[in-house]
Amino acid sequence: MAPTLYHYYLLPVDDDSKVLMLSGRKLPVWVAILLIVLSVVLFITTITFAVMAYSPACKDGHRMEQEWRNNTHNLERQLTQAHEVLRQTEAYAAACNQTAATLMASLETEKAQRQKQQELVQELQGENAELKQKLQDMTAELERLRYNHKNTSNSGNALGLSVVPVLLALSLPALLT
């Protein structure tokens, strides 16, 4: 069996030695030296960092960092404004495109109506030409009848004159349609 090491501290009986003890145990020397070395290293590094932090180069770095943050903030604000302008421009462009599409559809409708009107005008002109031709034919027929009646008798002359208004009255509705 392996020997077990128990370390027993001797406790002095007088009151002066109680002050030197820490909870009934003495602090080992190597721990005290280690704590002192660590304290010195920490103190030296703290002073080094403090000197570096308050150096002109570090102050310039802080100033440059603050300027950079200000510039970044300004650029972010400008970018936000540019996005807003872009959004408004896109909305305006969409509205213009919609208006253009509506106008193009309206223009196509107007072209179709104009084509129909031109076809109707041509049709009416054709009917008008037909009616003029009928009127000329009827007038020629009337003249021929008048000439025949005139040659046959004088009483026929009165009859021929009464036929003209009748024929004109009959041809007027045909002209108006």
C-alpha positions in Angstrom: 0.0 0.0 0.0 1.2 3.5 -0.8 2.0 5.7 2.0 -0.4 8.5 2.6 0.9 11.9 3.3 -0.9 13.9 5.8 0.5 17.3 6.6 -0.3 18.4 10.0 0.5 21.9 11.1 1.6 22.5 14.5 -0.5 25.1 16.2 1.3 27.4 18.6 -0.4 28.2 21.8 0.5 31.9 22.1 -1.7 34.7 20.7 1.0 36.3 18.5 1.2 33.3 16.2 -2.6 33.4 15.7 -2.2 36.7 13.8 0.2 35.1 11.3 -2.2 32.2 10.6 -4.9 32.3 8.0 -7.8 30.2 9.1 -5.5 28.0 11.0 -3.1 27.6 8.0 -0.1 29.6 6.8 0.0 31.0 3.3 2.7 29.1 1.3 5.6 31.3 0.2 5.4 30.3 -3.4 1.7 31.4 -3.6 2.6 34.8 -2.1 5.5 35.2 -4.6 3.2 34.2 -7.5 0.6 36.8 -6.4 3.2 39.5 -6.1 4.6 38.7 -9.6 1.1 38.6 -11.1 0.2 42.0 -9.4 3.4 43.6 -10.8 2.7 42.2 -14.3 -0.8 43.4 -14.2 0.2 46.8 -12.9 2.9 47.1 -15.7 0.5 46.0 -18.4 -2.2 48.4 -17.2 0.2 51.3 -17.2 1.4 50.3 -20.7 -2.1 50.2 -22.0 -3.0 53.5 -20.4 0.1 55.1 -21.9 -0.8 53.7 -25.3 -4.5 54.7 -25.0 -3.6 58.3 -24.3 -0.8 58.5 -26.9 -1.3 60.9 -29.9 -1.5 58.0 -32.3 -4.3 56.4 -30.4 -6.1 59.7 -30.0 -5.8 60.2 -33.8 -7.2 56.7 -34.2 -10.2 57.5 -32.0 -10.8 60.7 -33.9 -10.5 58.9 -37.3 -12.9 56.2 -36.0 -15.4 58.9 -35.0 -15.1 60.5 -38.4 -15.5 57.2 -40.1 -18.7 56.5 -38.0 -20.0 60.0 -38.9 -19.2 59.4 -42.6 -20.8 56.0 -42.5 -23.9 57.4 -40.8 -24.1 60.2 -43.5 -23.7 57.6 -46.3 -26.4 55.4 -44.8 -28.7 58.4 -44.6 -28.0 59.3 -48.2 -28.5 55.7 -49.3 -31.8 55.6 -47.6 -32.8 58.8 -49.3 -31.6 57.4 -52.7 -33.7 54.3 -52.1 -36.7 56.4 -51.3 -36.2 58.5 -54.5 -35.7 55.3 -56.5 -39.0 53.9 -55.0 -40.9 57.0 -55.9 -39.4 57.1 -59.4 -40.3 53.4 -59.9 -43.9 54.2 -58.8 -44.0 57.2 -61.2 -42.6 55.1 -64.0 -45.2 52.4 -63.3 -48.0 55.0 -63.4 -46.6 56.4 -66.6 -46.4 52.9 -68.2 -50.0 52.3 -67.1 -51.1 55.7 -68.6 -49.2 54.9 -71.8 -50.9 51.5 -72.0 -54.3 53.1 -71.5 -53.6 55.8 -74.1 -52.4 53.1 -76.6 -55.6 51.1 -76.0 -57.7 54.3 -76.4 -55.8 55.1 -79.6 -56.5 51.7 -81.0 -60.2 52.1 -80.2 -60.2 55.5 -81.9 -58.5 54.1 -85.0 -61.1 51.4 -85.2 -63.9 53.9 -84.8 -62.4 56.1 -87.4 -62.1 53.2 -89.8 -65.7 52.3 -89.2 -66.7 55.9 -89.8 -64.7 56.0 -93.0 -66.4 52.8 -94.2 -69.8 54.3 -93.3 -68.9 57.6 -95.2 -67.9 55.6 -98.2 -71.1 53.5 -98.0 -73.2 56.7 -97.7 -71.3 58.3 -100.6 -72.1 55.2 -102.7 -75.8 55.4 -101.7 -75.8 59.1 -102.4 -74.3 58.5 -105.9 -77.0 55.8 -106.5 -79.7 58.2 -105.4 -78.4 61.0 -107.6 -78.3 58.6 -110.5 -82.0 57.6 -109.7 -82.9 61.3 -109.5 -81.3 62.0 -112.8 -83.0 59.0 -114.3 -86.4 60.1 -112.9 -85.8 63.6 -114.0 -85.0 62.3 -117.5 -88.1 60.1 -117.4 -90.1 63.2 -116.2 -88.8 65.3 -119.1 -89.6 62.5 -121.5 -93.1 62.2 -120.1 -93.5 66.0 -120.2 -92.4 66.1 -123.7 -94.8 63.3 -124.7 -97.7 64.9 -122.9 -96.9 68.3 -124.4 -97.0 66.9 -127.8 -100.3 65.1 -127.3 -102.4 67.8 -125.8 -102.5 71.0 -123.9 -104.5 69.4 -121.0 -101.7 66.9 -120.7 -99.5 69.9 -119.9 -101.4 70.5 -116.7 -101.2 66.8 -115.9 -97.4 66.7 -116.6 -96.9 69.6 -114.2 -98.8 67.8 -111.4 -96.7 64.6 -111.9 -93.4 66.4 -111.1 -94.2 67.2 -107.5 -95.5 63.7 -107.0 -92.4 62.1 -108.4 -90.2 64.4 -106.3 -92.2 63.6 -103.2 -91.8 59.9 -103.8 -88.0 60.2 -104.4 -87.3 62.4 -101.4 -87.6 59.6 -98.8 -85.3 57.5 -100.9 -82.7 60.3 -100.9 -82.9 60.8 -97.2 -82.2 57.2 -96.3 
